[in-house]
Coordinates of C-alpha atoms and ligand atoms in Angstrom, one line a residue:
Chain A
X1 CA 55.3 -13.2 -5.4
X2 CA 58.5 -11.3 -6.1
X3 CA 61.4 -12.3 -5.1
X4 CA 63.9 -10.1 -3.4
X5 CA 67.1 -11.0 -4.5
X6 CA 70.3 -10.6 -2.2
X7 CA 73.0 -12.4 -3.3
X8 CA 74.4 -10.4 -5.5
X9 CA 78.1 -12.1 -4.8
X10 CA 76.6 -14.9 -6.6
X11 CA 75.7 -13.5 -9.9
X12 CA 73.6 -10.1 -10.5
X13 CA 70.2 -9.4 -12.9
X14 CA 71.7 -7.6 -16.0
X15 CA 71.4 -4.0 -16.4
X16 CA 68.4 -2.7 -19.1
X17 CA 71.1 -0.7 -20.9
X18 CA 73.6 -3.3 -20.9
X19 CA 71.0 -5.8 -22.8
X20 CA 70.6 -3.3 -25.2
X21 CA 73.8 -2.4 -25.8
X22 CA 74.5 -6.5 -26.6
X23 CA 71.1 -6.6 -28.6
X24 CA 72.4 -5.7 -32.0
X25 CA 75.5 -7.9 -32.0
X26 CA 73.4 -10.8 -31.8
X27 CA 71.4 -9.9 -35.1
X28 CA 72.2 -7.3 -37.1
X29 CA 76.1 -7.1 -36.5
X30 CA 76.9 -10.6 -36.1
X31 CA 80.2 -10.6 -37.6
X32 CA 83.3 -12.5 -37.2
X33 CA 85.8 -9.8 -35.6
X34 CA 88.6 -11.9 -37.9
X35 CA 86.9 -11.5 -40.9
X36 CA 88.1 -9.3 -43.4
X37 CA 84.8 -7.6 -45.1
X38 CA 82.7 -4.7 -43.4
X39 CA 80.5 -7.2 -41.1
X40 CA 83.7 -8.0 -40.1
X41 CA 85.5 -4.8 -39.4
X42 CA 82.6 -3.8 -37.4
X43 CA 81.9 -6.6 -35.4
X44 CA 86.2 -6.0 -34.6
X45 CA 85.7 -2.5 -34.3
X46 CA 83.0 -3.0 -30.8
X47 CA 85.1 -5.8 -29.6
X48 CA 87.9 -3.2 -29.6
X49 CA 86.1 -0.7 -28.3
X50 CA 84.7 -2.7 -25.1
X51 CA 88.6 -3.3 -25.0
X52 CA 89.4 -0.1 -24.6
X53 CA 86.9 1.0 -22.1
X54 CA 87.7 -1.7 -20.2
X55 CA 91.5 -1.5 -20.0
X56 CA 91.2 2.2 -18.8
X57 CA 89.1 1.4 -16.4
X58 CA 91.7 -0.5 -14.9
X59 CA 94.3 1.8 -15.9
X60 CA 96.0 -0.9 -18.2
X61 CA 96.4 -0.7 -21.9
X62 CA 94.2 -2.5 -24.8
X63 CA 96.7 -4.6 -25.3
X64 CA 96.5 -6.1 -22.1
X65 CA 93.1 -6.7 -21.7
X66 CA 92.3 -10.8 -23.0
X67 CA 88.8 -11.4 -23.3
X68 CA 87.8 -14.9 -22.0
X69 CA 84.7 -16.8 -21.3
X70 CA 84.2 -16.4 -17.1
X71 CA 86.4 -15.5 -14.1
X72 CA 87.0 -19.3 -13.7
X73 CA 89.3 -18.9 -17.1
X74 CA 90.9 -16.2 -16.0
X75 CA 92.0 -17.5 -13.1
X76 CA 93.1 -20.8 -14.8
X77 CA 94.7 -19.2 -17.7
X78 CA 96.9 -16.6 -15.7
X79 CA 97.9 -19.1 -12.9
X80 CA 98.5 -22.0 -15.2
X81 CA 99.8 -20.0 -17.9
X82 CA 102.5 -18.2 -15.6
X83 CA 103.8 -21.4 -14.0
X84 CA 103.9 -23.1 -17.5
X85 CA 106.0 -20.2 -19.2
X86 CA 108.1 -19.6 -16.3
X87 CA 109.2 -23.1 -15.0
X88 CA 112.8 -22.3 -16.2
X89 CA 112.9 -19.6 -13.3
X90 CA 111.2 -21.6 -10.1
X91 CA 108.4 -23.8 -9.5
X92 CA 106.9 -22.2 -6.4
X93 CA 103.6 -20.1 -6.4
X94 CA 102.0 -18.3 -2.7
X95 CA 98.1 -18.3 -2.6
X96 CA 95.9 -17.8 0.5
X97 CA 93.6 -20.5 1.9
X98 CA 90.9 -18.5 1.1
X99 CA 90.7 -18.1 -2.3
X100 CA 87.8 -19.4 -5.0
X101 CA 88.2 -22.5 -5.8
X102 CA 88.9 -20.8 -9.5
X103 CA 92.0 -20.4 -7.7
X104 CA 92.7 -23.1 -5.5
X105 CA 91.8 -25.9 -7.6
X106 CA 94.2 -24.8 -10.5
X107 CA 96.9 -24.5 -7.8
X108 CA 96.1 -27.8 -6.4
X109 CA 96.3 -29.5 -9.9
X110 CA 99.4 -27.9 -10.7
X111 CA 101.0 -29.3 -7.5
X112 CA 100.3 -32.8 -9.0
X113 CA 102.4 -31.3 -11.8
X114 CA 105.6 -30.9 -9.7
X115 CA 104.5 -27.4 -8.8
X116 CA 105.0 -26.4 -4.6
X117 CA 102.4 -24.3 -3.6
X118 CA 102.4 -22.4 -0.4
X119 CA 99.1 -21.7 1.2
X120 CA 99.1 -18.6 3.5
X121 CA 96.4 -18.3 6.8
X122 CA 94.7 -15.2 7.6
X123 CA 94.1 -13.7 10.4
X124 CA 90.6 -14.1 12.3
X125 CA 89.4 -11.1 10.1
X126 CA 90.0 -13.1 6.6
X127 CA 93.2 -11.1 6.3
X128 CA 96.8 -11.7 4.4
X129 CA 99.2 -10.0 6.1
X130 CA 101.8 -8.7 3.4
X131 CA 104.5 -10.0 5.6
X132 CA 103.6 -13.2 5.4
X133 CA 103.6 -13.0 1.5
X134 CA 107.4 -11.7 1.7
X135 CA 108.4 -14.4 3.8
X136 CA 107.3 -17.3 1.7
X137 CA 108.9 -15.9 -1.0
X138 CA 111.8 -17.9 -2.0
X139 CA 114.5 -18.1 -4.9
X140 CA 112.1 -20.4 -6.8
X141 CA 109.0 -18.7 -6.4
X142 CA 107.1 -17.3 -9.6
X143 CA 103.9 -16.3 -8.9
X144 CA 101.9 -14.6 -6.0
X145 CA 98.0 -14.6 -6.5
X146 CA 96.0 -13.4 -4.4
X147 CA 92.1 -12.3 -4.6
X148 CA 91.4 -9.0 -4.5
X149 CA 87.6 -9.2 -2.3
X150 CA 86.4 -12.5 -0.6
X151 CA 83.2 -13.4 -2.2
X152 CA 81.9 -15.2 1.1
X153 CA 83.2 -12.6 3.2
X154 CA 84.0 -9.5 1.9
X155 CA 87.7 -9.1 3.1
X156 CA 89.7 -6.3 0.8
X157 CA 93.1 -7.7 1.2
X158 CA 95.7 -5.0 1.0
X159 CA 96.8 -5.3 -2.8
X160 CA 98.9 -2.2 -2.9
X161 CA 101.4 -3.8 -0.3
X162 CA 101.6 -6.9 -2.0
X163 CA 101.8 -5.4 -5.2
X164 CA 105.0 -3.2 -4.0
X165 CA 106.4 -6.7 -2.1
X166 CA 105.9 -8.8 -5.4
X167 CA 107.9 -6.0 -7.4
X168 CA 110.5 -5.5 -5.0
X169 CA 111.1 -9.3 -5.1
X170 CA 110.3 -9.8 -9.1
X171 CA 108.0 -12.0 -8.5
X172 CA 104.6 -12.0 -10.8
X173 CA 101.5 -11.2 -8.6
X174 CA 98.2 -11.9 -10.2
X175 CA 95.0 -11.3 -8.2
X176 CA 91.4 -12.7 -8.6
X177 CA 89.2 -9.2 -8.8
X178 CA 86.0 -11.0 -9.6
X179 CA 84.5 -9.6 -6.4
X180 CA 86.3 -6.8 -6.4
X181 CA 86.3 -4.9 -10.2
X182 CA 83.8 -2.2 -10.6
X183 CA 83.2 -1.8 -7.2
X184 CA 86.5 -0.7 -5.8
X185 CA 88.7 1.8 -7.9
X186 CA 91.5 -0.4 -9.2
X187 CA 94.9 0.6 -11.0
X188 CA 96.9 -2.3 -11.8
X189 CA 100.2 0.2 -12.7
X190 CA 100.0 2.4 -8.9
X191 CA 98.9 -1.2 -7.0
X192 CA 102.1 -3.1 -9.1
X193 CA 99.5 -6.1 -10.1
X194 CA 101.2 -7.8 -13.1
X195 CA 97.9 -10.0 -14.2
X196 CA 94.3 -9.7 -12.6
X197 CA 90.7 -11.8 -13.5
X198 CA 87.6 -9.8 -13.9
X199 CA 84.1 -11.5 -14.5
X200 CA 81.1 -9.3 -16.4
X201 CA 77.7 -11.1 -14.7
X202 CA 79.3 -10.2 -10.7
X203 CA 78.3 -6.0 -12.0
X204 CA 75.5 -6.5 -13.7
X205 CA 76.7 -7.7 -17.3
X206 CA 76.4 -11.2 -19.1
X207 CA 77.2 -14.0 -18.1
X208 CA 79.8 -16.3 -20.1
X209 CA 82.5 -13.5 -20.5
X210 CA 85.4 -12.5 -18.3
X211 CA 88.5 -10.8 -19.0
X212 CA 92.2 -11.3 -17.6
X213 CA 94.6 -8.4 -17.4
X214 CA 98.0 -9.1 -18.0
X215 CA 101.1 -6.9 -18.2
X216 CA 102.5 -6.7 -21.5
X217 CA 105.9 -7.4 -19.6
X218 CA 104.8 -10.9 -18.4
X219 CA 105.9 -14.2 -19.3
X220 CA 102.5 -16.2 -20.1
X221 CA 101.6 -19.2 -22.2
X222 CA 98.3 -20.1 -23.4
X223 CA 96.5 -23.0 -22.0
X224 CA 94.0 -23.0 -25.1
X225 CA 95.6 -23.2 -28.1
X226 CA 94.1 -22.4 -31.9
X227 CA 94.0 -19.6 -33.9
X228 CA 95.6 -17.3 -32.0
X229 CA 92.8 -15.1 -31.0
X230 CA 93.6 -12.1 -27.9
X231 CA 97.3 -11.9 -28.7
X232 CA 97.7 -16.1 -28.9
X233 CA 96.4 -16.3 -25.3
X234 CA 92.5 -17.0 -25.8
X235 CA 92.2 -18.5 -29.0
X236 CA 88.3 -18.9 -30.2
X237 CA 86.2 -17.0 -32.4
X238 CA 85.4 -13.9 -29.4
X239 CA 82.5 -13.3 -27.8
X240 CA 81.2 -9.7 -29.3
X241 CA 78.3 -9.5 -27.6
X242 CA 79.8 -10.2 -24.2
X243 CA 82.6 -7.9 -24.1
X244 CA 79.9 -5.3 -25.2
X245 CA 78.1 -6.1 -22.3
X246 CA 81.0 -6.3 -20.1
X247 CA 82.0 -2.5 -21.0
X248 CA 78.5 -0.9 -20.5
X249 CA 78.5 -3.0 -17.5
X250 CA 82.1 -1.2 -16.5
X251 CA 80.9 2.5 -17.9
X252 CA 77.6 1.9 -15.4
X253 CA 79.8 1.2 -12.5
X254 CA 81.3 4.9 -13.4
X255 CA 79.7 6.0 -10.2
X256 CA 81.1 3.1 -7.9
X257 CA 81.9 5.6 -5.4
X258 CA 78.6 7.2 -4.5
X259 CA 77.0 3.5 -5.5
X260 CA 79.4 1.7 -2.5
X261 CA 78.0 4.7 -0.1
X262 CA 74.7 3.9 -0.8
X263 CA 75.0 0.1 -0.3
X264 CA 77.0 0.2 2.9
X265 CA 74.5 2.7 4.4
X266 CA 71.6 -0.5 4.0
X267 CA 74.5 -2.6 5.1
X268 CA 75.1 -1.2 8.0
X269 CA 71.7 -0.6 8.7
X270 CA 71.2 -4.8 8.4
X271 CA 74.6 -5.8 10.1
X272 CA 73.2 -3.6 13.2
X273 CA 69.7 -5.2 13.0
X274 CA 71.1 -8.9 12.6
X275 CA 73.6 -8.4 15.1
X276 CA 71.2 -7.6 17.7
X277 CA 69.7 -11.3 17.5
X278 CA 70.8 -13.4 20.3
X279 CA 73.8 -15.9 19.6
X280 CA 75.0 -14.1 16.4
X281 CA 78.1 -13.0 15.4
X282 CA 79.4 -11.3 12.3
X283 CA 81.8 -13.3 10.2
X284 CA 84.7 -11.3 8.5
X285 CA 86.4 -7.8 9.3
X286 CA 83.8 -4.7 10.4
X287 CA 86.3 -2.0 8.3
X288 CA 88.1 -3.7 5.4
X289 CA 85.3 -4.9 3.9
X290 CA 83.2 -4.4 0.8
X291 CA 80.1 -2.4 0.9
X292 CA 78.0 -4.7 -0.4
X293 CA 78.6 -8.0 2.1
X294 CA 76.8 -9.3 5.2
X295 CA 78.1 -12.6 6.4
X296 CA 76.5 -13.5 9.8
X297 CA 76.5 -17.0 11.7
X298 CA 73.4 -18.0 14.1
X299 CA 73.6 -20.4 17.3
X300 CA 71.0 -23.3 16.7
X301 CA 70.2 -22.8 13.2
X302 CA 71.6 -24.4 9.9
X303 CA 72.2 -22.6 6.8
X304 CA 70.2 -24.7 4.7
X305 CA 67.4 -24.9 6.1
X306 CA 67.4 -21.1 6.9
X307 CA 68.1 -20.4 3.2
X308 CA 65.1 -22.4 2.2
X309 CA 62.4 -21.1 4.7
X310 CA 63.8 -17.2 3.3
X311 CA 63.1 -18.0 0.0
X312 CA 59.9 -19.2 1.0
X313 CA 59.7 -15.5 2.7
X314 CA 61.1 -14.1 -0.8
X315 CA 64.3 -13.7 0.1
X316 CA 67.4 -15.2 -2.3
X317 CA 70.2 -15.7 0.0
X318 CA 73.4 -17.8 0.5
X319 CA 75.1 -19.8 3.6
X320 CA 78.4 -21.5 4.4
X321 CA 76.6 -24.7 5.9
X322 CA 78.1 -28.0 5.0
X323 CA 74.6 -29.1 4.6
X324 CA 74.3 -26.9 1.7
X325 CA 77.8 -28.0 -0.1
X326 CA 78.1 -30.8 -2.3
X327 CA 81.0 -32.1 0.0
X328 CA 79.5 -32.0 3.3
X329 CA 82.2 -29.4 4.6
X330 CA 82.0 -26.1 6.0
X331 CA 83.2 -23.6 4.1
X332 CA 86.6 -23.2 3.7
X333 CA 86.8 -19.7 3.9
X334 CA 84.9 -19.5 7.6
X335 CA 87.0 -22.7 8.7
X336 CA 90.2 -20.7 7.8
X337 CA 89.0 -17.6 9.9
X338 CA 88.6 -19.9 13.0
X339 CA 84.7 -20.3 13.0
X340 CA 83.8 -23.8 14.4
X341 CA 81.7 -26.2 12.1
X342 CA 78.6 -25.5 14.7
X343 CA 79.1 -21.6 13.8
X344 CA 79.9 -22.0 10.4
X345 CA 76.6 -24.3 10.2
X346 CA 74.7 -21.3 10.7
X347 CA 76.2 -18.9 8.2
X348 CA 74.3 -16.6 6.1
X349 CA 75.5 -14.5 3.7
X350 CA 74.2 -11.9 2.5
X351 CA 75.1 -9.7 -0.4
X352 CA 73.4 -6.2 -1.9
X353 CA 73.6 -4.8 -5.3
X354 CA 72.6 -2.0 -7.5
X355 CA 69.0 -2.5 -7.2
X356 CA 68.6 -2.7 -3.4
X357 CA 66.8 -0.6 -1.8
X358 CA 65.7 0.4 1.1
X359 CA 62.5 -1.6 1.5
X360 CA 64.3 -4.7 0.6
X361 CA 66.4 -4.2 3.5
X362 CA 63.9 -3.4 6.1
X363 CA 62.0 -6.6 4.7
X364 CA 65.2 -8.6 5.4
X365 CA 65.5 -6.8 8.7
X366 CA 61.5 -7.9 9.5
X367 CA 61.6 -11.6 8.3
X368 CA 65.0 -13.0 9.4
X369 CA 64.9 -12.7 13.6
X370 CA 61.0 -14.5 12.6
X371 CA 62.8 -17.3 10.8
X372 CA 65.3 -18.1 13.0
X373 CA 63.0 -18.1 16.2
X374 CA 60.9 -20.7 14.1
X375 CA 63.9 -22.7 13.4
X376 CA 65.1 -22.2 16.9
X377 CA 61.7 -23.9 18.2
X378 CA 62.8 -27.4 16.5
X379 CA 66.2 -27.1 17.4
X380 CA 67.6 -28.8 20.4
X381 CA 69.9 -25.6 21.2
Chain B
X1 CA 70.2 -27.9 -4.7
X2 CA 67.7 -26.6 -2.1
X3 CA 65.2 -26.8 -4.6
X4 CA 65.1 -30.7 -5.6
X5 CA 63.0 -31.7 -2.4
X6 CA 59.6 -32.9 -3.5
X7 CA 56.5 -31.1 -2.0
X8 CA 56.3 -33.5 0.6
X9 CA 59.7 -32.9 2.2
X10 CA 58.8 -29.6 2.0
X11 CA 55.7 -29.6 4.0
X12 CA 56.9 -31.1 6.3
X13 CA 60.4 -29.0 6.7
X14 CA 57.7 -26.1 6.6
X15 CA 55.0 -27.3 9.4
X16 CA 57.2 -30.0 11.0
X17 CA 54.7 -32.6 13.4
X18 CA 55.4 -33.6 16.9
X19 CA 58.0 -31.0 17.8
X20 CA 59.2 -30.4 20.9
X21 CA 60.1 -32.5 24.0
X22 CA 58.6 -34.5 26.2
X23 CA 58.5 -33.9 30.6
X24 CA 59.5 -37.1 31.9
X25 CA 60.3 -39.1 29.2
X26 CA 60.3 -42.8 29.4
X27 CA 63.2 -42.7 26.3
X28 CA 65.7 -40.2 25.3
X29 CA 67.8 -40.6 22.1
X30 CA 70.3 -37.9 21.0
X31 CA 72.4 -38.5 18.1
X32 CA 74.6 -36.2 15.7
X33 CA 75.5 -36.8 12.6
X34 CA 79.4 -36.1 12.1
X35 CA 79.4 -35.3 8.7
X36 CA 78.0 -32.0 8.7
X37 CA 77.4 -31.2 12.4
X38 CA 73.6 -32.3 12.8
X39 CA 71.7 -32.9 16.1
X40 CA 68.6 -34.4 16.6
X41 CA 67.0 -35.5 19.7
X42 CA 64.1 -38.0 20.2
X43 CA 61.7 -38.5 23.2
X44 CA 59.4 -40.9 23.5
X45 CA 57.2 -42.4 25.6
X46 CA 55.9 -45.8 26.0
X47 CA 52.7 -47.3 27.3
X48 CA 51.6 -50.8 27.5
X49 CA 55.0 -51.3 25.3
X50 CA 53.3 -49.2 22.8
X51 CA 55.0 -45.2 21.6
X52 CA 52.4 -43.1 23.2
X53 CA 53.4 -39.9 22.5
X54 CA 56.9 -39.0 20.6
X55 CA 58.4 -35.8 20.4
X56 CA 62.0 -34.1 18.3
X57 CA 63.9 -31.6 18.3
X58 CA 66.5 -31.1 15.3
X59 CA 69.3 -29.0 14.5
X60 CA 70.2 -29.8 11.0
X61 CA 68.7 -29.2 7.1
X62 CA 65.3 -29.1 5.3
X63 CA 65.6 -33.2 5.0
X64 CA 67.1 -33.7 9.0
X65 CA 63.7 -32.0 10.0
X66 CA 61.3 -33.6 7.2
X67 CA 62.8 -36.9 8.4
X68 CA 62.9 -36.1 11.9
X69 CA 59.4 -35.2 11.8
X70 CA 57.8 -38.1 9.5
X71 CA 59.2 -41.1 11.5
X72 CA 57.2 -39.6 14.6
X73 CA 54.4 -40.0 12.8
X74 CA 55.5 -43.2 11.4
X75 CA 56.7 -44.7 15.2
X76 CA 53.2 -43.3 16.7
X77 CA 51.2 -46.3 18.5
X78 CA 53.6 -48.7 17.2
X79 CA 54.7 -51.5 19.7
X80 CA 58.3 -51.5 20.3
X81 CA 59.0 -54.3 18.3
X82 CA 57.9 -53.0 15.2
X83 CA 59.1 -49.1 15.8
X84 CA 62.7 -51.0 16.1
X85 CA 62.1 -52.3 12.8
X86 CA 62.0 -49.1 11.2
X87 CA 64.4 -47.4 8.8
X88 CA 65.6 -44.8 7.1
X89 CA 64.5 -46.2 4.1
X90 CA 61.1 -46.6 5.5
X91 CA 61.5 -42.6 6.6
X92 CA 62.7 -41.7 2.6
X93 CA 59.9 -44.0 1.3
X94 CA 57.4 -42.3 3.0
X95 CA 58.5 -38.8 2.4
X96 CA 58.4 -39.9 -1.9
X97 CA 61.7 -39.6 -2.2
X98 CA 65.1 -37.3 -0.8
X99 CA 68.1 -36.4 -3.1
X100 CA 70.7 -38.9 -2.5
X101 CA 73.6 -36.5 -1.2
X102 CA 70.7 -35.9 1.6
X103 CA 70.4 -40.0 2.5
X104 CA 72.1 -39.8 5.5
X105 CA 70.4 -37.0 7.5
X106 CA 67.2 -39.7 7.2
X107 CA 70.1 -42.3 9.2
X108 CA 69.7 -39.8 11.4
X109 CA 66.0 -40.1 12.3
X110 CA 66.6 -43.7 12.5
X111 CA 69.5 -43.7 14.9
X112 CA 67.5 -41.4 17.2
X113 CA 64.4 -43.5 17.1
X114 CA 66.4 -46.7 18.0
X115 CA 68.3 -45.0 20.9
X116 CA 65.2 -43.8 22.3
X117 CA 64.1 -47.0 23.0
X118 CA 67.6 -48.6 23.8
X119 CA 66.9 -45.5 26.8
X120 CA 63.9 -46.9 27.5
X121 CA 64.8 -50.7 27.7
X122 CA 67.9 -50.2 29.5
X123 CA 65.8 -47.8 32.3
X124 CA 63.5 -50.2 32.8
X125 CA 66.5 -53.2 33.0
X126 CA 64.9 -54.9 30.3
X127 CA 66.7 -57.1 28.2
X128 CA 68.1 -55.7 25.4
X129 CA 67.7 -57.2 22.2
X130 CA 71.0 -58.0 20.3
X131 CA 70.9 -56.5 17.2
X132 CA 70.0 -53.3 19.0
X133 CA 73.0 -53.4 21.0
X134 CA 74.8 -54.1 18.5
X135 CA 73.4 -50.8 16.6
X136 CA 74.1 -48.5 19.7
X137 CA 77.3 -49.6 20.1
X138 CA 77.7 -49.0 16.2
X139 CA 76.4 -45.4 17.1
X140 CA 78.1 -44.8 20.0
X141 CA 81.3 -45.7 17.9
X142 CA 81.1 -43.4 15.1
X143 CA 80.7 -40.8 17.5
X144 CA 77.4 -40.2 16.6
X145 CA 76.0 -40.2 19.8
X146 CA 75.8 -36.4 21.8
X147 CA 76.6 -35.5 25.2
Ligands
PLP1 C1 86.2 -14.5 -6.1 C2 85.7 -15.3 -7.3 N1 86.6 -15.8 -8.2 C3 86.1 -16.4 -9.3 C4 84.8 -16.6 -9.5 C5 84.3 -17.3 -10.7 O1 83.9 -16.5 -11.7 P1 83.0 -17.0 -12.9 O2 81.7 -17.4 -12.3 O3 82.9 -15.9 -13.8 O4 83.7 -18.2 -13.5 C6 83.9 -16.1 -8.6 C7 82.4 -16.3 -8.8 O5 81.7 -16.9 -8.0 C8 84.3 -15.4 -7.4 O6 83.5 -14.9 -6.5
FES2 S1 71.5 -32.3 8.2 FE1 73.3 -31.8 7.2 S2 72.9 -32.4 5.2 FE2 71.0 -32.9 6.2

């Protein structure tokens, strides 16, 4: 049976074009971008040509592109890497409570350095509010990082005012795009964003390569050290293939615009149909969000076990529940918008993609009410 | 993760047995598990100090409801004595086996099965025997009894 597949937050099929585009750089051009000979020069010469395409898109120069190996490295390598290089100026970094825990967990690690980390709430929409971010800002403070789109929710926190807030006060601002890059137009020079993480398999390229922007006036040290690969901040022989992959993947998301219509047309279209079920409630803000995310909770049912019987009904979705986590604990992202355990027990997220269609929507739109009245019948609420 | 359960768990998280509640119950257990917000609620009742009929309802995951709906079956026409002597290990035995991080929702179905029948004893002013007071007060303690 074939399985409809909407979670696209979580990781996306690759594009046919993009496969091909990688094909040749696993056989016939498998050469070391550092060597010297003609294999060489050309495997060098695609590496720096993905660079290219991808630093425009962001409106950054080659330079400033380092290739790495996920959006988890980015995020390690720009966070870690600016509080490192720049403990001589301060020690304090701001971060929301609702960041990845690519985020999160590097910021928590380097508070058991001697780092001081401020956490900022959102509002009950999954919001920072800017002036929040100014306020924390102190004399020692060195870094502001904050993600660009919620993966659970699909929040769009307002960059370009951090961005100006972080400049005004000279204070690095690095923002986790995974979510975010190639499907919202992005120019880290007009939005001020000194360093921002990018991962290729979230927009339909390979998995195992990421890149991190980072303005070639920023103070960074590696965190992997060797021979000095992508300008001494990623060292290790690079991933040709991948950063092939990762620029088709960028040139195919050319047409985000029209794309991000499309999708939040079927969005829409869903969001309406779920919300009409009794004792739902949609999770996350109804206008700053991105197209592509549905995040709904249901009275009376748990995640889990909702997940499992729509798989059984094709459908690949993804829930908050603290049934589902290794930990046992609700997500954090819907405990920090104020959801209750009991609500955020029965979350569902659901996230479209390139390939939806129609049809896959409607099928989504038929099955789930069925589900949860079937779950409803064993539950005691 | 969803996908470890063996076929077993998932037949009966698919076609669950002995849902629903009793009228008139002769025992009522409800317990919730703290950890991750789960509810189940057990009714029995009790013939000839035999479980005539037994009936859940359960909010929780794919093992809550496998286990919720396997130790009905298991505590089915047992006498009293024995259904008390029931546990979850019983319940994951009999289901082939649960991934560990899922242990505790099978607690679950054994809390609810012994409160039931605390309900029933302590209805009927029966004498209550001590290890199964001990238990409820255990439950009642953690919190893991619901309102
Ligand atoms: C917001 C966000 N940041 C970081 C990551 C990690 O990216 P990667 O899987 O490439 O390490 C993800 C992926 O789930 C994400 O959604
Ligand atoms: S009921 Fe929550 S993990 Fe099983």
């Amino acid at each position: 049976m074939e399985k409809i597949y909407l979670d696209y937050s979580a990781t996306t099929p690759m594009a046919k074009e993009v496969v091909k585009a990688m094909e040749p750089y696993f056989s016939e051009k498998y050469g070391n971008p550092s060597s010297l000979h003609a294999l060489g020069k050309e495997a060098k010469d695609a590496l720096e040509k993905a660079r290219s395409s991808l630093a425009k898109s962001l409106n950054a120069k080659s330079v400033e592109i380092i290739f790495t190996g996920c959006g988890t490295e980015s995020n390690n390598l720009a966070i870690k890497g600016v509080a490192f290089a720049n403990r001589d100026k301060g020690n304090h970094i701001i971060t929301s409570n609702i960041e990845h825990p690519a985020v999160l967990n590097p910021c928590r690690w380097l508070e058991k350095q001697g780092f001081k980390v401020t956490y900022l709430d959102v509002n009950k929409e999954g919001l920072v509010n800017p002036k929040d971010v100014e306020k924390a800002i102190t004399k020692d403070t060195i870094l502001v990082t904050i993600m660009h789109v919620n993966n659970e929710i699909g929040t769009i926190q307002p960059l370009a005012e951090i961005g100006k807030i972080c400049k005004k006060k000279k204070v690095y601002f690095h923002t986790d795009a995974v979510q975010g890059f190639g499907k919202l137009p992005i120019d880290v020079k007009k939005m001020n964003i000194d360093l921002l993480s990018a991962s290729a398999h979230k927009i339909l390229g390979p998995k195992g390569v990421g890149l991190l922007y980072v303005n070639h006036n920023v103070k960074i040290e590696p965190i992997q050290h060797g021979g000095g690969h992508e300008s001494g901040l990623r060292s290790g022989t690079e991933n040709v293939a991948g950063a092939v992959g990762f620029a088709k993947a960028i040139e195919i998301a050319k047409d985000m615009k029209k794309e991000m219509e499309r999708e939040k047309k079927l969005r829409d279209k869903l969001i309406n149909s779920l919300l009409k079920i009794e004792g739902s409630r949609l999770n996350g803000s109804r206008t700053e969000r991105l197209a592509n995310n549905v995040n709904v909770s249901f009275k009376g049912v748990e995640g889990e076990a909702l997940l499992i019987r729509l798989s059984q009904e094709r459908l690949q979705v993804s829930t908050g529940s603290a049934c589902s986590s290794k930990s046992l604990e609700p997500s954090h992202v819907l405990t920090a918008i104020g959801l209750t355990p009991v609500l955020a027990h029965g979350s569902l997220r659901i996230t479209l993609g390139r390939y939806t269609t129609e049809e896959h929507i409607n099928h989504a739109i038929n099955v789930i009410p069925k589900v949860i009245n079937s779950l409803r019948k064993i539950s005691p609420f | 993760m969803a996908l470890e359960y063996n076929k077993k768990v998932m037949q009966y998280f698919l076609n669950p047995k002995n849902v629903g509640e009793i009228k008139n119950p002769d025992g009522v257990g409800k317990v919730g598990n703290l950890t991750c917000g789960d509810v189940m609620w057990l009714f029995v009742k009790i013939e000839k100090d035999k479980i005539k009929d037994i009936k859940f309802k359960t909010l929780g995951c794919a093992a809550a409801i496998a286990t919720s709906s396997i130790i009905t079956e298991l505590a089915k026409g047992k006498t009293i004595k024995d259904a008390l002597k029931l546990s979850n290990k019983d319940v994951v035995k009999a289901l082939g086996s649960l991934p560990v991080i899922k242990h505790h929702c099978s607690l679950l179905a054994e809390e609810a099965l012994c409160e039931a029948i605390y309900d029933y004893l302590r209805k009927k002013k029966r004498p209550i025997p001590k290890f199964l007071e001990k238990k409820h007060q255990k439950i009642k303690k953690a919190g893991n009894v619901c309102k």
